[in-house]
Coordinates of C-alpha atoms and ligand atoms in Angstrom, one line a residue:
X976 CA -38.8 -41.3 73.2
X977 CA -36.4 -38.3 74.1
X978 CA -36.5 -35.5 72.2
X979 CA -33.4 -33.2 71.9
X980 CA -33.8 -29.5 73.2
X981 CA -32.3 -28.3 70.2
X982 CA -34.2 -25.9 67.6
X983 CA -36.3 -27.3 64.9
X984 CA -39.9 -28.4 64.4
X985 CA -41.2 -31.3 66.3
X986 CA -41.0 -33.4 63.3
X987 CA -37.3 -32.7 63.0
X988 CA -36.4 -33.3 66.2
X989 CA -38.6 -36.4 66.5
X990 CA -37.0 -37.9 63.0
X991 CA -33.2 -36.9 64.2
X992 CA -34.0 -38.4 67.8
X993 CA -35.2 -41.9 66.3
X994 CA -32.4 -42.0 63.5
X995 CA -29.5 -41.1 66.2
X996 CA -30.8 -43.9 68.5
X997 CA -30.6 -46.2 65.6
X998 CA -27.4 -45.0 64.6
X999 CA -26.0 -45.3 68.4
X1000 CA -27.4 -48.8 68.6
X1001 CA -29.9 -47.8 71.2
X1002 CA -32.7 -49.1 69.0
X1003 CA -31.6 -52.3 67.4
X1004 CA -32.7 -54.1 64.2
X1005 CA -36.1 -55.3 64.4
X1006 CA -36.9 -52.9 67.4
X1007 CA -40.5 -52.3 67.5
X1008 CA -41.5 -48.7 67.6
X1009 CA -44.7 -47.6 69.8
X1010 CA -47.9 -47.3 67.4
X1011 CA -48.0 -43.5 66.2
X1012 CA -51.2 -42.9 68.1
X1013 CA -49.3 -44.0 71.5
X1014 CA -46.1 -41.9 70.8
X1015 CA -48.5 -38.8 69.8
X1016 CA -50.2 -39.2 73.0
X1017 CA -46.9 -39.5 74.8
X1018 CA -45.2 -36.6 73.1
X1019 CA -48.2 -34.4 73.0
X1020 CA -48.3 -33.6 69.4
X1021 CA -50.6 -34.8 66.0
X1022 CA -50.3 -38.2 65.3
X1023 CA -49.4 -36.6 61.8
X1024 CA -46.1 -35.6 63.1
X1025 CA -45.1 -39.0 64.0
X1026 CA -46.4 -40.4 60.9
X1027 CA -44.5 -38.2 59.1
X1028 CA -41.2 -38.9 61.0
X1029 CA -41.8 -42.8 60.5
X1030 CA -42.3 -42.3 56.8
X1031 CA -39.2 -40.2 56.4
X1032 CA -37.3 -42.8 58.3
X1033 CA -38.9 -45.7 55.9
X1034 CA -37.9 -43.9 53.1
X1035 CA -34.1 -43.7 54.2
X1036 CA -34.4 -47.3 54.8
X1037 CA -34.1 -47.0 58.6
X1038 CA -37.5 -48.1 59.4
X1039 CA -39.9 -50.7 58.0
X1040 CA -43.5 -50.4 58.0
X1041 CA -45.5 -53.8 57.7
X1042 CA -49.3 -53.8 57.7
X1043 CA -49.9 -55.7 60.7
X1044 CA -46.8 -55.8 62.3
X1045 CA -46.1 -52.0 63.1
X1046 CA -43.0 -50.1 62.4
X1047 CA -39.6 -51.7 63.2
X1048 CA -36.1 -50.9 62.8
X1049 CA -34.5 -52.6 59.8
X1050 CA -30.9 -54.1 59.7
X1051 CA -28.9 -50.7 59.3
X1052 CA -26.6 -51.1 56.5
X1053 CA -24.2 -48.0 57.3
X1054 CA -23.6 -49.7 61.0
X1055 CA -20.3 -51.1 62.0
X1056 CA -20.3 -54.8 62.3
X1057 CA -20.5 -56.2 65.6
X1058 CA -17.7 -58.0 67.0
X1059 CA -19.8 -61.0 68.1
X1060 CA -22.4 -63.1 66.0
X1061 CA -25.5 -61.3 65.3
X1062 CA -28.4 -62.1 67.6
X1063 CA -31.1 -64.4 66.0
X1064 CA -33.9 -62.1 67.2
X1065 CA -36.1 -61.4 64.2
X1066 CA -39.1 -59.2 63.8
X1067 CA -42.1 -61.6 63.4
X1068 CA -43.4 -62.0 59.7
X1069 CA -46.3 -59.6 58.8
X1070 CA -49.5 -61.5 57.5
X1071 CA -49.2 -62.1 54.0
X1072 CA -51.3 -59.3 52.0
X1073 CA -54.2 -61.0 50.2
X1074 CA -55.9 -58.2 48.8
X1075 CA -54.1 -54.8 48.5
X1076 CA -56.5 -52.1 48.9
X1077 CA -54.3 -49.2 49.8
X1078 CA -55.0 -46.0 47.3
X1079 CA -52.7 -44.8 45.1
X1080 CA -51.7 -47.8 42.6
X1081 CA -53.7 -48.7 39.5
X1082 CA -53.8 -52.4 38.4
X1083 CA -50.5 -52.4 36.6
X1084 CA -51.5 -56.1 35.3
X1085 CA -53.7 -54.0 32.8
X1086 CA -50.7 -52.2 31.3
X1087 CA -50.9 -52.5 27.5
X1088 CA -47.9 -54.6 27.2
X1089 CA -48.5 -55.6 23.3
X1090 CA -49.1 -51.8 22.4
X1091 CA -45.9 -50.5 24.4
X1092 CA -43.8 -53.3 23.1
X1093 CA -44.8 -52.7 19.4
X1094 CA -44.3 -48.9 19.9
X1095 CA -40.9 -49.7 21.1
X1096 CA -39.9 -52.0 18.6
X1097 CA -40.9 -49.1 16.5
X1098 CA -38.8 -46.5 17.9
X1099 CA -35.7 -48.9 18.0
X1100 CA -36.4 -50.3 14.3
X1101 CA -36.6 -46.8 13.0
X1102 CA -33.7 -45.6 15.1
X1103 CA -36.1 -42.9 15.7
X1104 CA -34.2 -41.0 18.5
X1105 CA -34.0 -37.2 19.0
X1106 CA -31.7 -35.7 20.1
X1107 CA -28.9 -37.7 19.0
X1108 CA -26.3 -37.0 21.9
X1109 CA -28.1 -35.6 25.0
X1110 CA -31.6 -35.4 26.0
X1111 CA -33.1 -31.8 25.9
X1112 CA -34.0 -30.8 29.4
X1113 CA -37.7 -29.9 28.2
X1114 CA -38.0 -33.2 27.0
X1115 CA -38.3 -34.7 23.6
X1116 CA -40.3 -32.9 21.3
X1117 CA -42.2 -35.6 20.0
X1118 CA -43.4 -36.5 23.3
X1119 CA -44.5 -32.5 24.0
X1120 CA -46.5 -32.5 20.9
X1121 CA -48.2 -35.7 21.9
X1122 CA -49.0 -34.1 25.5
X1123 CA -50.1 -31.1 24.3
X1124 CA -52.5 -32.6 22.0
X1125 CA -53.9 -34.6 24.6
X1126 CA -54.5 -32.0 26.9
X1127 CA -56.1 -29.8 24.5
X1128 CA -58.6 -32.7 23.5
X1129 CA -59.1 -34.4 26.9
X1130 CA -58.5 -31.5 29.6
X1131 CA -59.6 -28.4 27.6
X1132 CA -56.1 -26.9 28.1
X1133 CA -55.3 -24.3 25.1
X1134 CA -51.6 -25.4 25.1
X1135 CA -48.8 -25.8 22.5
X1136 CA -45.9 -28.3 22.6
X1137 CA -43.3 -25.7 23.5
X1138 CA -45.1 -24.9 26.5
X1139 CA -45.0 -28.6 28.0
X1140 CA -42.3 -29.7 29.8
X1141 CA -41.7 -33.2 30.3
X1142 CA -41.0 -34.5 34.0
X1143 CA -40.5 -37.9 35.9
X1144 CA -44.1 -37.4 37.6
X1145 CA -46.3 -35.0 39.7
X1146 CA -43.5 -35.6 42.5
X1147 CA -40.7 -34.6 40.3
X1148 CA -43.0 -31.4 39.2
X1149 CA -43.7 -30.3 42.6
X1150 CA -40.1 -30.6 43.7
X1151 CA -38.9 -28.3 40.8
X1152 CA -41.9 -26.0 41.3
X1153 CA -41.1 -25.8 45.1
X1154 CA -37.2 -25.2 44.2
X1155 CA -38.2 -22.3 42.1
X1156 CA -40.8 -20.8 44.4
X1157 CA -38.6 -21.2 47.4
X1158 CA -35.8 -19.3 45.5
X1159 CA -37.9 -16.6 44.5
X1160 CA -38.7 -16.0 48.3
X1161 CA -42.1 -17.8 48.7
X1162 CA -41.7 -19.1 52.3
X1163 CA -44.3 -21.8 52.0
X1164 CA -46.9 -23.8 50.3
X1165 CA -50.4 -24.3 51.3
X1166 CA -51.6 -28.0 50.9
X1167 CA -54.8 -29.6 51.2
X1168 CA -55.5 -31.3 54.6
X1169 CA -56.1 -34.2 54.1
X1170 CA -54.0 -34.5 51.3
X1171 CA -51.2 -36.7 50.2
X1172 CA -48.2 -36.5 52.3
X1173 CA -45.7 -37.6 49.6
X1174 CA -46.0 -34.2 47.5
X1175 CA -45.7 -32.5 51.1
X1176 CA -42.5 -34.0 52.0
X1177 CA -41.2 -33.6 48.7
X1178 CA -42.0 -29.9 48.4
X1179 CA -40.3 -29.6 52.0
X1180 CA -37.3 -31.2 50.8
X1181 CA -37.2 -29.0 48.1
X1182 CA -36.9 -26.0 50.3
X1183 CA -40.7 -25.1 50.6
X1184 CA -42.4 -26.2 53.9
X1185 CA -46.0 -26.7 53.7
X1186 CA -48.9 -25.3 55.7
X1187 CA -52.1 -27.3 55.8
X1188 CA -55.7 -25.8 54.7
X1189 CA -58.9 -27.4 55.3
X1190 CA -60.8 -29.2 52.7
X1191 CA -64.6 -29.9 52.9
X1192 CA -67.2 -31.3 50.5
X1193 CA -66.8 -28.4 48.1
X1194 CA -63.0 -29.2 47.8
X1195 CA -60.1 -26.8 49.2
X1196 CA -61.6 -24.1 51.6
X1197 CA -60.6 -21.0 49.7
X1198 CA -61.8 -18.5 52.5
X1199 CA -59.3 -20.5 55.0
X1200 CA -56.8 -20.1 52.5
X1201 CA -57.3 -16.3 52.1
X1202 CA -56.8 -16.2 55.8
X1203 CA -53.3 -17.3 55.6
X1204 CA -50.4 -15.7 54.1
X1205 CA -49.6 -18.2 51.6
X1206 CA -48.5 -17.2 48.3
X1207 CA -48.6 -20.5 46.9
X1208 CA -51.0 -23.6 47.2
X1209 CA -51.2 -27.4 45.9
X1210 CA -54.4 -28.6 45.3
X1211 CA -56.5 -31.3 43.3
X1212 CA -59.3 -29.4 41.8
X1213 CA -60.9 -32.1 39.8
X1214 CA -60.4 -35.1 42.4
X1215 CA -59.2 -34.0 45.9
X1216 CA -57.2 -36.9 47.4
X1217 CA -58.3 -38.9 49.5
X1218 CA -61.8 -37.1 49.8
X1219 CA -62.8 -37.4 46.2
X1220 CA -64.4 -33.9 46.4
X1221 CA -64.4 -31.7 43.3
X1222 CA -63.5 -28.1 43.8
X1223 CA -66.8 -26.3 43.3
X1224 CA -67.6 -23.8 40.7
X1225 CA -67.8 -20.9 43.1
X1226 CA -64.4 -21.9 44.6
X1227 CA -62.5 -22.5 41.4
X1228 CA -63.4 -18.8 40.9
X1229 CA -62.8 -17.7 44.3
X1230 CA -59.4 -19.7 44.2
X1231 CA -58.3 -17.8 40.8
X1232 CA -59.3 -14.6 42.2
X1233 CA -57.0 -14.9 45.4
X1234 CA -54.1 -15.9 43.3
X1235 CA -54.8 -13.0 40.9
X1236 CA -55.0 -10.5 43.7
X1237 CA -52.0 -12.0 45.5
X1238 CA -49.7 -12.8 42.7
X1239 CA -49.9 -16.1 43.8
X1240 CA -49.4 -19.5 42.1
X1241 CA -51.6 -22.4 42.1
X1242 CA -50.1 -25.7 41.7
X1243 CA -52.6 -28.2 40.1
X1244 CA -52.5 -31.9 40.6
X1245 CA -54.5 -33.7 37.8
X1246 CA -53.4 -36.9 39.0
X1247 CA -56.4 -39.1 37.9
X1248 CA -58.5 -36.8 35.7
X1249 CA -59.1 -39.8 33.3
X1250 CA -61.0 -41.8 35.5
X1251 CA -64.7 -40.2 35.7
X1252 CA -67.7 -42.5 36.0
X1253 CA -70.9 -40.5 37.1
X1254 CA -69.9 -37.1 36.6
X1255 CA -69.3 -35.1 33.7
X1256 CA -65.4 -34.5 33.3
X1257 CA -64.2 -31.3 35.4
X1258 CA -62.1 -29.3 33.1
X1259 CA -58.5 -28.6 34.4
X1260 CA -58.4 -25.3 36.3
X1261 CA -55.2 -24.4 34.4
X1262 CA -57.5 -24.2 31.1
X1263 CA -59.5 -21.1 32.9
X1264 CA -56.1 -19.1 33.4
X1265 CA -53.0 -20.5 32.3
X1266 CA -51.1 -17.4 33.9
X1267 CA -52.0 -18.4 37.4
X1268 CA -51.6 -22.2 37.3
X1269 CA -48.7 -24.4 37.0
X1270 CA -50.4 -27.8 35.6
X1271 CA -49.0 -31.4 36.5
X1272 CA -50.3 -34.7 35.1
X1273 CA -48.3 -38.1 34.8
X1274 CA -48.9 -41.5 33.6
X1275 CA -48.6 -42.8 37.4
X1276 CA -52.4 -43.7 37.5
X1277 CA -53.2 -44.6 33.7
X1278 CA -50.2 -46.6 33.0
X1279 CA -47.6 -47.5 35.4
X1280 CA -46.2 -45.5 38.4
X1281 CA -42.8 -47.3 38.2
X1282 CA -42.6 -45.6 34.5
X1283 CA -41.7 -42.1 36.3
X1284 CA -43.4 -40.0 33.2
X1285 CA -45.2 -37.1 33.4
X1286 CA -45.7 -33.3 32.3
X1287 CA -46.0 -30.1 33.5
X1288 CA -47.5 -26.8 31.9
X1289 CA -46.3 -23.7 33.9
X1290 CA -47.6 -20.2 33.4
X1291 CA -45.4 -18.2 30.6
X1292 CA -43.6 -16.3 33.5
X1293 CA -42.4 -19.6 35.0
X1294 CA -41.3 -21.6 32.1
X1295 CA -37.7 -20.6 31.9
X1296 CA -37.2 -20.9 35.6
X1297 CA -38.6 -24.4 35.5
X1298 CA -36.8 -25.2 32.4
X1299 CA -33.6 -24.2 34.2
X1300 CA -34.6 -26.4 37.1
X1301 CA -35.1 -29.3 35.2
X1302 CA -31.7 -28.9 33.4
X1303 CA -29.5 -28.5 36.5
X1304 CA -31.5 -31.3 38.3
X1305 CA -29.8 -33.1 35.5
X1306 CA -32.4 -36.1 35.5
X1307 CA -35.6 -36.6 33.5
X1308 CA -37.1 -39.8 32.1
X1309 CA -35.4 -42.0 29.7
X1310 CA -35.7 -40.9 26.1
X1311 CA -36.5 -44.2 24.9
X1312 CA -39.7 -44.2 27.4
X1313 CA -40.6 -40.9 26.0
X1314 CA -40.4 -41.8 22.6
X1315 CA -42.2 -45.0 23.3
X1316 CA -45.1 -43.3 24.9
X1317 CA -45.2 -40.6 22.4
X1318 CA -45.4 -43.5 19.7
X1319 CA -48.3 -45.5 21.8
X1320 CA -50.4 -42.1 22.4
X1321 CA -49.7 -40.9 18.8
X1322 CA -51.3 -43.8 17.4
X1323 CA -54.1 -44.3 19.5
X1324 CA -53.0 -47.1 21.7
X1325 CA -53.3 -44.7 24.9
X1326 CA -56.9 -43.6 24.3
X1327 CA -57.8 -47.1 23.7
X1328 CA -56.1 -48.6 26.7
X1329 CA -57.9 -45.7 28.8
X1330 CA -61.3 -46.6 27.3
X1331 CA -60.7 -50.4 28.4
X1332 CA -59.4 -49.5 31.9
X1333 CA -62.3 -47.0 32.6
X1334 CA -64.7 -50.0 32.0
X1335 CA -62.7 -52.4 34.5
X1336 CA -62.2 -49.6 37.0
X1337 CA -65.9 -48.7 36.8
X1338 CA -67.2 -52.3 37.3
X1339 CA -64.6 -53.1 40.2
X1340 CA -66.1 -49.8 41.8
X1341 CA -69.7 -50.6 41.4
X1342 CA -69.1 -54.2 42.6
X1343 CA -67.5 -52.9 45.9
X1344 CA -70.0 -50.0 46.3
X1345 CA -72.7 -52.5 46.2
X1346 CA -71.4 -55.1 48.4
X1347 CA -70.4 -52.7 51.1
X1348 CA -73.9 -51.2 51.0
X1349 CA -75.2 -54.8 51.6
X1350 CA -74.1 -54.5 55.3
X1351 CA -75.9 -52.6 57.8
X1352 CA -72.7 -51.9 59.7
X1353 CA -71.2 -50.0 57.0
X1354 CA -74.8 -48.6 55.7
X1355 CA -75.3 -47.2 59.2
X1356 CA -72.0 -44.9 59.0
X1357 CA -73.6 -43.1 55.9
X1358 CA -73.0 -43.4 52.2
X1359 CA -69.8 -44.3 50.9
X1360 CA -67.9 -41.2 49.7
X1361 CA -65.9 -40.1 46.6
X1362 CA -67.1 -42.8 44.1
X1363 CA -67.8 -40.4 41.2
X1364 CA -64.2 -40.5 39.9
X1365 CA -60.8 -42.0 40.5
X1366 CA -59.4 -45.3 42.0
X1367 CA -60.4 -45.3 45.5
X1368 CA -63.3 -44.1 47.9
X1369 CA -63.8 -43.3 51.6
X1370 CA -65.9 -45.8 54.0
X1371 CA -67.0 -43.5 56.8
X1372 CA -66.6 -45.4 60.3
X1373 CA -68.6 -45.5 63.2
X1374 CA -67.2 -42.2 65.4
X1375 CA -66.7 -44.6 68.3
X1376 CA -63.9 -46.2 66.2
X1377 CA -60.4 -45.5 65.5
X1378 CA -59.8 -45.8 61.9
X1379 CA -56.0 -47.0 62.2
X1380 CA -57.0 -49.9 64.4
X1381 CA -59.6 -50.7 61.9
X1382 CA -56.8 -50.8 59.3
X1383 CA -54.6 -52.9 61.7
X1384 CA -57.3 -55.5 62.5
X1385 CA -57.9 -55.7 58.6
X1386 CA -54.2 -56.2 58.0
X1387 CA -54.3 -59.2 60.4
X1388 CA -56.7 -60.4 57.7
X1389 CA -54.6 -60.1 55.1
X1390 CA -56.5 -56.8 53.7
X1391 CA -54.3 -53.8 53.2
X1392 CA -56.1 -50.2 53.5
X1393 CA -55.5 -46.9 54.6
X1394 CA -56.9 -44.9 57.4
X1395 CA -58.3 -41.4 56.6
X1396 CA -56.1 -40.0 59.8
X1397 CA -52.7 -41.0 58.2
X1398 CA -53.5 -38.1 55.7
X1399 CA -54.3 -35.4 57.8
X1400 CA -53.1 -33.1 60.7
X1401 CA -56.3 -32.3 62.2
X1402 CA -59.0 -34.4 63.8
X1403 CA -61.3 -36.1 61.1
X1404 CA -64.3 -38.2 61.4
X1405 CA -62.7 -41.8 61.2
X1406 CA -62.9 -43.2 57.8
X1407 CA -61.1 -45.9 55.6
X1408 CA -59.8 -44.8 52.2
X1409 CA -59.7 -48.0 50.0
X1410 CA -58.5 -48.6 46.4
X1411 CA -60.4 -50.5 44.2
X1412 CA -58.4 -50.8 41.1
X1413 CA -57.0 -54.3 41.9
X1414 CA -60.1 -55.6 43.4
X1415 CA -61.9 -58.1 41.2
X1416 CA -65.5 -57.8 41.4
X1417 CA -65.6 -61.6 42.3
X1418 CA -63.5 -60.8 45.5
X1419 CA -65.6 -57.7 46.4
X1420 CA -68.2 -59.4 48.6
X1421 CA -65.4 -61.3 50.6
X1422 CA -63.6 -57.9 51.1
X1423 CA -66.8 -56.2 52.4
X1424 CA -67.4 -59.1 54.4
X1425 CA -64.2 -58.7 56.2
X1426 CA -64.6 -55.0 57.0
X1427 CA -68.2 -55.8 58.3
X1428 CA -66.8 -58.4 60.6
X1429 CA -63.8 -56.1 61.7
X1430 CA -66.3 -53.2 62.4
X1431 CA -68.7 -55.6 64.2
X1432 CA -66.1 -57.1 66.6
X1433 CA -64.9 -53.5 67.2
X1434 CA -67.7 -51.8 68.0
X1435 CA -68.4 -51.4 71.7
X1436 CA -72.2 -52.6 71.6
X1437 CA -73.1 -55.9 69.7
X1438 CA -75.1 -55.3 66.8
X1439 CA -77.6 -57.4 65.1
X1440 CA -75.6 -59.4 62.2
X1441 CA -73.0 -58.9 59.4
X1442 CA -75.5 -58.5 56.7
X1443 CA -78.4 -56.2 56.5
Ligands
PLP756 C1 -52.6 -37.2 44.9 C2 -51.7 -37.8 44.3 N1 -51.1 -36.9 43.1 C3 -50.2 -37.4 42.4 C4 -49.7 -38.8 42.3 C5 -48.8 -39.2 41.4 O1 -47.7 -38.8 41.3 P1 -46.4 -39.2 40.4 O2 -46.9 -38.8 39.3 O3 -45.1 -38.5 41.2 O4 -46.4 -40.7 40.5 C6 -50.4 -39.7 43.0 C7 -50.1 -41.3 43.1 O5 -50.2 -42.1 43.8 C8 -51.3 -39.2 44.1 O6 -51.8 -40.0 44.8

């Protein structure tokens, strides 16, 4: 791969180099790009840079990444039609996904359709619309009231409806915050490493490049943060993604002290606060100091990520700039969805749904943890991590193995998982990140067996057997 000598980061040059090669036809439809590991080694950069470039181009529709069949150029829609008949060369079909264990998505089949439908009917039947013409940028009053009540009760946030802004989800919230902070001269956003790259891309696209800060068993390394010149940080204190760490009480205090001393902003991603199993609920950081924290939440983990419905509680000083940003972005969730969700939550249907799915997810987690633990090759790598909350867990792998390779071998067996190294810029011991939200307990044994078999196949020296 040749990179231009023009300015810009390696990520930018790589992204634009591949894009140009596609547009100019040097990389044709179906062309298989090198695995990120190989390309990173060739370019002498971290694999993260290559993954980011591939993700960006996939988001643009230029590349297609399929588990098991690598990253390929898609048919490019803006390209001029060729004079001759198109070649019949096709990308080989990816093996079908039998079990999708990638983290991130809840069991959307558990969506409370009857309750949602009843709420929608109620909204339509009572013509319960507000306002009558254009939606308010802040969101409907009814939903803001319901969200404020929910956050007071469940997240310990002393918040009133007027302080809540309705968004299209956490990503939308991060984009708005990034825009406002960039306009105020904040140079970059510190982010957790490992972390969810989507939010980092969203912040960067809104004008706020990100700077990774390490995470350990106590969550974000606040001491490392204080050594940077960051004046804004994005973190998930209640349940770090993907490690599952909860920010320790000492770190929570240290983080707030840092923000107060540097007039900095903490952006709190409270993405799956509703799912706690073995530990007491960890209150929202914003509950400790509303002036320092922008609180973000959504229904993406609890109901459906496709709803694009979320909320933000900014510090009072940032409320108006964020409201202006919402207004000028001229996009928000549909009023109909807002009122339907408000009706569902206001009549107790949302709490009922949460109680039901929490039980389901807990049973799924228990089944997976137990079956993983029945295999010596998995047990030998140390305890499965991040199991106390959320919808995913981390399976440490033998240090001799590469987690991306294991993910590829599992994909060959129809099991989609994620590699910890796909979420980080620095070297981490290899681990699989497995979402169990959609894994029925009856399938857990099979999934654990597949993982154990792949590990045994890949380990350099033979081991005694699959089960221990
Ligand atoms: C770490 C993290 N934060 C937030 C979200 C939710 O984002 P959104 O509300 O934009 O769907 C997710 C969803 O997968 C996530 O993994």
